[in-house]
């Protein structure tokens, strides 16, 4: 079978299967993301030569594009569930998680990695930026339901859903901080002031303005 046709078939079956996943996860208690990971492992056992190599080092560009697509789809899925109008008062809980709890988590993980695990400063900051965000897919079972679904509405569910959609935007600046620190360690001139002004302040402010304007 042609690889392109096989991939289209698998993507179609995966999308079609999502119609049954809520019922399946309800009865089994297993997140649909875990189920799809298991199916993916089986597919690579059955079609090892037909599917793209899952090694991100060999297929760097493919791995990056697929990762971007998964992140965008996951975040969009979290975002469209939220029907609460934005205001700092209404969104106080997720903003506290993002601005306080998440930054403390990044800092704590970086300290542990640097002082106790022997990582370089750049690696420790990167570990913190990677581990701190909540996974919007794995956390989907405790998030709010679709808009107008009052059966799955609560402050806790709303907070987790909103935090899952916002945390990647907060983690990216610290990922860039790790890159800046790594480049400084290798002898290249990189400005922490530029990171603070552009990657942290400017991008977050612009992202907030665009998101608020577009609703």
XYZ file of N, CA and C in Angstrom:
645
model
N 0.846 -1.198 0.000
C 0.000 0.000 0.000
C 0.880 1.245 0.000
N 0.478 2.253 -0.778
C 1.229 3.494 -0.836
C 1.237 4.171 0.537
N 2.397 4.721 0.925
C 2.536 5.325 2.253
C 1.564 6.480 2.448
N 1.407 7.296 1.418
C 0.497 8.447 1.516
C -0.938 7.992 1.758
N -1.371 6.986 1.010
C -2.729 6.460 1.186
C -2.896 5.862 2.579
N -1.865 5.159 3.038
C -1.923 4.559 4.367
C -2.046 5.629 5.450
N -1.270 6.706 5.314
C -1.331 7.781 6.302
C -2.697 8.462 6.299
N -3.245 8.706 5.106
C -4.578 9.302 5.025
C -5.620 8.399 5.679
N -5.494 7.106 5.435
C -6.436 6.149 6.026
C -6.349 6.159 7.549
N -5.128 6.180 8.056
C -4.939 6.169 9.506
C -5.441 7.458 10.150
N -5.156 8.598 9.511
C -5.650 9.865 10.048
C -7.178 9.898 10.039
N -7.770 9.402 8.960
C -9.227 9.369 8.882
C -9.839 8.472 9.942
N -9.241 7.306 10.144
C -9.747 6.385 11.162
C -9.579 6.970 12.560
N -8.467 7.671 12.783
C -8.245 8.288 14.092
C -9.285 9.367 14.364
N -9.560 10.194 13.349
C -10.570 11.240 13.512
C -11.959 10.635 13.697
N -12.262 9.599 12.920
C -13.564 8.936 13.019
C -13.729 8.262 14.382
N -12.627 7.701 14.891
C -12.685 7.009 16.170
C -12.940 7.919 17.351
N -12.675 9.218 17.175
C -12.904 10.153 18.276
C -14.376 10.222 18.670
N -15.274 9.827 17.760
C -16.704 9.843 18.084
C -17.031 8.843 19.191
N -16.252 7.754 19.272
C -16.512 6.722 20.282
C -15.608 6.853 21.502
N -14.601 7.695 21.415
C -13.647 7.775 22.512
C -14.262 8.240 23.837
N -15.142 9.249 23.862
C -15.718 9.644 25.159
C -16.420 8.498 25.871
N -17.186 7.703 25.109
C -17.878 6.565 25.714
C -16.887 5.515 26.192
N -15.850 5.283 25.389
C -14.857 4.273 25.752
C -14.076 4.676 26.995
N -13.655 5.925 27.044
C -12.889 6.379 28.207
C -13.759 6.426 29.462
N -15.050 6.681 29.274
C -15.959 6.707 30.423
C -16.069 5.330 31.062
N -16.095 4.283 30.230
C -16.249 2.928 30.749
C -14.925 2.329 31.225
N -13.831 2.717 30.591
C -12.540 2.124 30.951
C -11.749 2.968 31.939
N -12.028 4.273 31.967
C -11.253 5.154 32.829
C -9.875 5.479 32.283
N -9.628 5.112 31.027
C -8.331 5.363 30.394
C -8.467 6.535 29.435
N -7.578 7.494 29.522
C -7.619 8.655 28.645
C -7.446 8.228 27.190
N -8.170 8.905 26.293
C -8.085 8.524 24.879
C -6.692 8.745 24.306
N -5.937 9.667 24.886
C -4.572 9.875 24.398
C -3.712 8.638 24.638
N -3.912 7.980 25.781
C -3.176 6.751 26.073
C -3.591 5.638 25.112
N -4.885 5.587 24.800
C -5.379 4.573 23.863
C -4.745 4.766 22.491
N -4.673 6.005 22.040
C -4.090 6.269 20.724
C -2.587 5.998 20.704
N -1.921 6.244 21.816
C -0.495 5.899 21.884
C -0.310 4.388 21.723
N -1.160 3.615 22.389
C -1.095 2.163 22.254
C -1.387 1.701 20.837
N -2.386 2.328 20.199
C -2.701 1.982 18.809
C -1.520 2.319 17.898
N -0.887 3.459 18.164
C 0.275 3.837 17.365
C 1.410 2.831 17.480
N 1.635 2.329 18.677
C 2.673 1.309 18.864
C 2.351 0.046 18.073
N 1.078 -0.354 18.092
C 0.676 -1.549 17.340
C 0.840 -1.337 15.837
N 0.507 -0.143 15.361
C 0.629 0.135 13.931
C 2.081 0.054 13.469
N 2.993 0.523 14.307
C 4.403 0.450 13.927
C 4.924 -0.980 13.973
N 4.272 -1.831 14.756
C 4.636 -3.245 14.734
C 4.123 -3.932 13.470
N 2.960 -3.479 12.982
C 2.346 -4.107 11.804
C 2.923 -3.539 10.509
N 3.135 -2.212 10.473
C 3.633 -1.554 9.253
C 4.959 -0.844 9.532
N 5.993 -1.556 9.922
C 7.245 -0.881 10.291
C 7.930 -0.166 9.134
N 7.720 -0.646 7.914
C 8.407 -0.058 6.761
C 7.558 0.949 6.002
N 6.279 1.013 6.308
C 5.380 1.896 5.569
C 5.223 3.267 6.228
N 5.390 3.318 7.529
C 5.182 4.568 8.257
C 6.501 5.318 8.415
N 6.434 6.648 8.550
C 7.667 7.424 8.761
C 8.366 6.998 10.046
N 9.673 7.035 10.030
C 10.434 6.674 11.218
C 10.077 7.618 12.367
N 9.755 7.073 13.543
C 9.363 7.939 14.662
C 10.535 8.603 15.367
N 11.738 8.396 14.862
C 12.924 8.983 15.484
C 12.990 10.476 15.152
N 12.850 11.361 16.143
C 12.866 12.806 15.853
C 14.217 13.303 15.365
N 15.282 12.552 15.625
C 16.602 12.974 15.152
C 16.721 12.736 13.649
N 16.208 11.608 13.180
C 16.254 11.314 11.750
C 15.259 12.160 10.961
N 14.123 12.459 11.567
C 13.083 13.236 10.889
C 12.796 14.504 11.693
N 13.796 15.341 11.786
C 13.693 16.529 12.626
C 12.567 17.451 12.183
N 12.490 17.715 10.889
C 11.475 18.632 10.367
C 10.075 18.065 10.570
N 9.897 16.776 10.279
C 8.589 16.147 10.444
C 8.163 16.156 11.908
N 9.093 15.830 12.803
C 8.772 15.812 14.231
C 8.368 17.200 14.715
N 9.070 18.219 14.238
C 8.760 19.582 14.658
C 7.381 20.007 14.165
N 7.075 19.722 12.896
C 5.784 20.136 12.341
C 4.631 19.378 12.989
N 4.820 18.090 13.230
C 3.769 17.320 13.893
C 3.551 17.816 15.319
N 4.642 18.148 16.001
C 4.525 18.667 17.368
C 3.772 19.992 17.378
N 4.090 20.858 16.424
C 3.382 22.138 16.331
C 1.893 21.922 16.098
N 1.570 20.987 15.192
C 0.170 20.732 14.877
C -0.578 20.191 16.097
N 0.056 19.262 16.812
C -0.585 18.676 17.993
C -0.824 19.738 19.060
N 0.168 20.606 19.272
C 0.016 21.666 20.273
C -1.112 22.612 19.887
N -1.145 23.021 18.618
C -2.179 23.958 18.174
C -3.574 23.357 18.295
N -3.722 22.107 17.862
C -5.036 21.457 17.933
C -5.460 21.263 19.385
N -4.522 20.851 20.235
C -4.841 20.624 21.646
C -5.252 21.920 22.336
N -4.503 22.986 22.068
C -4.825 24.267 22.696
C -6.143 24.821 22.164
N -6.382 24.642 20.870
C -7.654 25.095 20.309
C -8.811 24.326 20.943
N -8.603 23.018 21.144
C -9.641 22.209 21.771
C -9.957 22.673 23.177
N -8.924 23.089 23.910
C -9.161 23.619 25.254
C -9.844 24.979 25.193
N -9.406 25.806 24.246
C -9.931 27.166 24.174
C -11.401 27.241 23.810
N -11.837 26.412 22.867
C -13.227 26.511 22.414
C -14.211 25.968 23.441
N -13.722 25.286 24.466
C -14.617 24.824 25.525
C -15.029 25.958 26.464
N -14.225 27.000 26.511
C -14.431 28.053 27.509
C -15.435 29.070 26.986
N -16.503 29.285 27.724
C -17.500 30.276 27.321
C -17.670 31.369 28.374
N -16.713 31.486 29.283
C -16.779 32.534 30.300
C -16.155 33.816 29.756
N -16.881 34.933 29.778
C -16.311 36.202 29.284
C -15.059 36.580 30.073
N -14.108 37.174 29.357
C -12.851 37.500 30.025
C -12.962 38.791 30.817
N -12.474 38.716 32.023
C -12.178 39.883 32.850
C -11.180 39.395 33.887
N -10.414 40.308 34.441
C -9.412 39.883 35.414
C -10.064 39.252 36.645
N -11.277 39.675 36.966
C -11.982 39.089 38.107
C -12.472 37.683 37.778
N -13.091 37.515 36.596
C -13.607 36.202 36.208
C -12.496 35.177 36.004
N -11.352 35.651 35.548
C -10.242 34.757 35.228
C -9.140 34.808 36.280
N -9.478 35.215 37.481
C -8.456 35.369 38.523
C -7.772 34.044 38.854
N -8.545 32.963 38.929
C -7.972 31.670 39.331
C -6.934 31.149 38.336
N -7.263 31.051 37.029
C -6.225 30.571 36.102
C -5.042 31.524 35.980
N -5.285 32.824 36.108
C -4.172 33.772 36.034
C -3.220 33.600 37.216
N -3.771 33.274 38.381
C -2.907 33.003 39.534
C -2.071 31.747 39.298
N -2.690 30.736 38.693
C -1.937 29.518 38.392
C -0.805 29.798 37.411
N -1.090 30.623 36.403
C -0.091 30.905 35.377
C 1.018 31.809 35.913
N 0.627 32.919 36.514
C 1.599 33.941 36.888
C 2.356 33.611 38.170
N 1.723 32.869 39.067
C 2.366 32.583 40.351
C 2.808 31.122 40.435
N 1.822 30.211 40.375
C 2.147 28.797 40.587
C 3.085 28.253 39.509
N 2.827 28.618 38.262
C 3.640 28.056 37.183
C 5.063 28.606 37.200
N 5.204 29.904 37.424
C 6.557 30.466 37.473
C 7.340 29.908 38.661
N 6.653 29.689 39.783
C 7.322 29.064 40.929
C 7.720 27.622 40.605
N 6.868 26.923 39.849
C 7.187 25.547 39.457
C 8.405 25.510 38.540
N 8.456 26.441 37.598
C 9.613 26.512 36.701
C 10.879 26.802 37.503
N 10.786 27.786 38.397
C 11.945 28.124 39.213
C 12.366 26.988 40.122
N 11.384 26.313 40.733
C 11.702 25.198 41.621
C 12.363 24.047 40.884
N 11.829 23.715 39.709
C 12.425 22.633 38.916
C 13.833 23.005 38.464
N 14.024 24.273 38.107
C 15.352 24.720 37.683
C 16.355 24.631 38.833
N 15.931 25.023 40.028
C 16.814 24.945 41.198
C 17.180 23.494 41.506
N 16.187 22.612 41.479
C 16.454 21.192 41.736
C 17.404 20.610 40.692
N 17.144 20.951 39.433
C 17.992 20.422 38.373
C 19.423 20.922 38.456
N 19.585 22.192 38.817
C 20.924 22.792 38.825
C 21.727 22.391 40.063
N 21.097 22.473 41.229
C 21.843 22.261 42.468
C 21.874 20.802 42.926
N 20.846 20.035 42.596
C 20.766 18.677 43.126
C 21.015 17.593 42.076
N 20.725 17.890 40.809
C 20.904 16.887 39.763
C 22.128 17.147 38.898
N 22.769 18.278 39.113
C 24.006 18.552 38.397
C 23.836 18.996 36.957
N 22.637 19.453 36.581
C 22.433 19.943 35.225
C 23.110 21.303 35.059
N 23.386 21.633 33.813
C 23.819 22.998 33.536
C 22.643 23.938 33.775
N 22.929 25.223 33.906
C 21.858 26.181 34.177
C 20.837 26.192 33.048
N 21.309 26.150 31.810
C 20.394 26.155 30.667
C 19.510 24.913 30.667
N 20.102 23.754 30.924
C 19.327 22.513 30.945
C 18.320 22.516 32.090
N 18.703 23.059 33.234
C 17.799 23.103 34.381
C 16.596 23.998 34.096
N 16.839 25.153 33.477
C 15.734 26.050 33.127
C 14.830 25.401 32.085
N 15.426 24.711 31.129
C 14.632 24.032 30.097
C 13.758 22.939 30.706
N 14.312 22.179 31.643
C 13.526 21.142 32.323
C 12.334 21.772 33.037
N 12.568 22.895 33.703
C 11.472 23.582 34.383
C 10.404 24.054 33.420
N 10.826 24.609 32.281
C 9.866 25.111 31.296
C 9.072 23.979 30.655
N 9.677 22.816 30.530
C 9.000 21.679 29.897
C 8.044 20.988 30.864
N 8.447 20.863 32.119
C 7.649 20.096 33.084
C 6.522 20.903 33.724
N 6.645 22.204 33.770
C 5.659 23.009 34.497
C 4.276 23.046 33.846
N 4.157 23.163 32.516
C 2.809 23.278 31.926
C 1.982 22.007 32.090
N 0.680 22.204 32.251
C -0.263 21.087 32.280
C -0.538 20.623 30.858
N -0.563 19.323 30.650
C -0.851 18.786 29.325
C -2.347 18.932 29.042
N -2.739 19.685 27.992
C -4.170 19.888 27.731
C -4.892 18.620 27.295
N -4.152 17.630 26.794
C -4.783 16.375 26.375
C -5.004 15.466 27.573
N -3.947 15.252 28.347
C -4.063 14.356 29.491
C -4.984 14.930 30.563
N -5.129 16.257 30.592
C -5.992 16.884 31.599
C -7.427 17.052 31.117
N -7.739 16.543 29.933
C -9.057 16.795 29.346
C -10.192 16.191 30.167
N -9.928 15.109 30.885
C -10.987 14.453 31.652
C -11.460 15.287 32.839
N -10.660 16.248 33.264
C -11.059 17.080 34.402
C -11.323 18.515 33.971
N -11.480 18.731 32.668
C -11.765 20.066 32.170
C -13.264 20.255 31.987
N -13.631 21.483 31.634
C -15.038 21.765 31.386
C -15.494 21.042 30.132
N -16.818 20.855 30.023
C -17.377 20.269 28.824
C -17.554 21.321 27.745
N -18.260 20.975 26.667
C -18.500 21.943 25.599
C -19.282 23.145 26.111
N -19.256 24.266 25.376
C -20.048 25.430 25.782
C -21.515 25.070 25.976
N -22.136 25.695 26.965
C -23.548 25.479 27.325
C -23.788 24.148 28.022
N -22.733 23.385 28.282
C -22.888 22.119 28.994
C -22.688 22.382 30.486
N -23.789 22.623 31.185
C -23.698 22.987 32.597
C -23.351 21.808 33.489
N -23.405 20.595 32.933
C -23.101 19.421 33.739
C -21.637 19.308 34.110
N -20.772 19.977 33.345
C -19.341 19.912 33.633
C -18.790 21.319 33.815
N -19.495 22.122 34.592
C -19.048 23.471 34.883
C -18.758 23.590 36.372
N -17.598 24.042 36.695
C -17.242 24.357 38.070
C -16.023 25.251 38.012
N -15.751 25.924 39.106
C -14.591 26.817 39.129
C -13.299 26.035 38.939
N -13.247 24.841 39.529
C -12.038 24.022 39.399
C -11.827 23.580 37.959
N -12.893 23.094 37.320
C -12.776 22.655 35.928
C -12.419 23.824 35.016
N -13.053 24.961 35.245
C -12.734 26.133 34.429
C -11.276 26.538 34.603
N -10.809 26.533 35.840
C -9.431 26.935 36.114
C -8.441 26.019 35.409
N -8.682 24.712 35.480
C -7.777 23.756 34.836
C -7.811 23.886 33.315
N -9.002 24.127 32.767
C -9.121 24.258 31.317
C -8.417 25.515 30.822
N -8.673 26.631 31.490
C -8.044 27.885 31.078
C -6.533 27.829 31.266
N -6.100 27.222 32.359
C -4.658 27.108 32.602
C -3.984 26.248 31.540
N -4.671 25.172 31.132
C -4.101 24.294 30.101
C -3.944 25.015 28.771
N -4.832 25.976 28.511
C -4.732 26.719 27.266
C -3.730 27.856 27.307
N -3.416 28.338 28.507
C -2.534 29.496 28.640
C -1.087 29.132 28.953
N -0.881 27.951 29.532
C 0.441 27.694 30.114
C 1.564 27.585 29.088
N 1.249 27.119 27.870
C 2.314 27.018 26.872
C 2.860 28.393 26.503
N 1.953 29.371 26.441
C 2.405 30.723 26.150
C 3.317 31.273 27.226
N 3.118 30.823 28.458
C 3.987 31.261 29.551
C 5.278 30.460 29.587
N 5.238 29.236 29.086
C 6.435 28.387 29.121
C 7.425 28.742 28.016
N 6.921 29.210 26.872
C 7.812 29.488 25.746
C 8.897 30.518 26.070
N 8.584 31.617 26.774
C 9.670 32.552 27.102
C 10.793 31.915 27.913
N 10.448 30.986 28.797
C 11.483 30.340 29.602
C 12.242 29.293 28.788
N 11.583 28.749 27.775
C 12.312 27.892 26.839
C 13.365 28.711 26.101
N 12.971 29.912 25.696
C 13.931 30.801 25.040
C 15.025 31.245 26.004
N 14.678 31.405 27.276
C 15.698 31.747 28.266
C 16.749 30.648 28.342
N 16.309 29.399 28.301
C 17.256 28.284 28.312
C 18.154 28.323 27.079
N 17.575 28.670 25.929
C 18.374 28.770 24.701
C 19.405 29.888 24.822
N 18.975 31.023 25.359
C 19.897 32.154 25.543
C 21.035 31.768 26.484
N 20.709 31.112 27.586
C 21.739 30.700 28.543
C 22.696 29.689 27.923
N 22.158 28.780 27.106
C 23.017 27.789 26.451
C 23.966 28.455 25.460
N 23.464 29.434 24.728
C 24.318 30.131 23.759
C 25.360 30.985 24.461
N 24.988 31.577 25.591
C 25.973 32.325 26.368
C 27.070 31.400 26.894
N 26.670 30.208 27.325
C 27.655 29.252 27.838
C 28.614 28.779 26.756
N 28.146 28.805 25.496
C 29.012 28.380 24.392
C 29.867 29.516 23.847
N 29.758 30.687 24.464
C 30.605 31.804 24.070
C 29.968 32.793 23.122
N 28.716 32.595 22.765
C 28.043 33.514 21.854
C 27.395 34.650 22.640
N 27.355 35.804 22.021
C 26.793 36.973 22.689
C 25.272 36.969 22.565
N 24.616 36.796 23.678
C 23.158 36.834 23.743
C 22.768 37.693 24.935
N 21.808 38.572 24.719
C 21.433 39.531 25.747
C 20.239 39.038 26.556
N 20.400 38.975 27.860
C 19.270 38.647 28.729
C 18.239 39.772 28.724
N 18.708 40.994 28.537
C 17.783 42.122 28.467
C 16.891 42.012 27.237
N 17.468 41.573 26.124
C 16.677 41.364 24.913
C 15.657 40.247 25.119
N 16.083 39.174 25.810
C 15.130 38.098 26.115
C 13.976 38.625 26.959
N 14.295 39.400 27.984
C 13.258 39.907 28.880
C 12.296 40.839 28.141
N 12.854 41.745 27.341
C 12.004 42.723 26.671
C 11.195 42.149 25.530
N 11.821 41.245 24.743
C 11.145 40.738 23.540
C 10.377 39.453 23.803
N 11.064 38.417 24.283
C 10.434 37.105 24.427
C 9.474 37.039 25.613
N 9.755 37.771 26.670
C 8.894 37.697 27.851
C 7.798 38.759 27.818
N 8.198 40.028 27.781
C 7.209 41.107 27.894
C 6.464 41.327 26.580
N 7.195 41.577 25.508
C 6.567 41.950 24.240
C 5.640 40.857 23.714
N 6.120 39.624 23.652
C 5.316 38.550 23.061
C 4.078 38.235 23.902
N 4.211 38.279 25.211
C 3.052 38.002 26.064
C 2.020 39.114 25.935
N 2.474 40.355 25.928
C 1.547 41.486 25.806
C 0.845 41.467 24.452
N 1.602 41.243 23.379
C 1.000 41.198 22.042
C 0.034 40.027 21.924
N 0.420 38.873 22.455
C -0.477 37.721 22.424
C -1.765 37.987 23.181
N -1.651 38.655 24.315
C -2.846 38.999 25.098
C -3.750 39.949 24.321
N -3.164 40.954 23.689
C -3.957 41.934 22.941
C -4.664 41.273 21.764
N -3.942 40.427 21.033
C -4.555 39.738 19.890
C -5.681 38.816 20.354
N -5.416 38.042 21.410
C -6.444 37.133 21.914
C -7.668 37.866 22.422
N -7.456 38.955 23.137
C -8.585 39.728 23.670
C -9.375 40.387 22.540
N -8.663 40.887 21.530
C -9.331 41.558 20.413
C -10.167 40.590 19.588
N -9.620 39.398 19.352
C -10.330 38.410 18.537
C -11.379 37.639 19.329
N -11.392 37.825 20.633
C -12.421 37.178 21.450
C -12.075 35.791 21.861
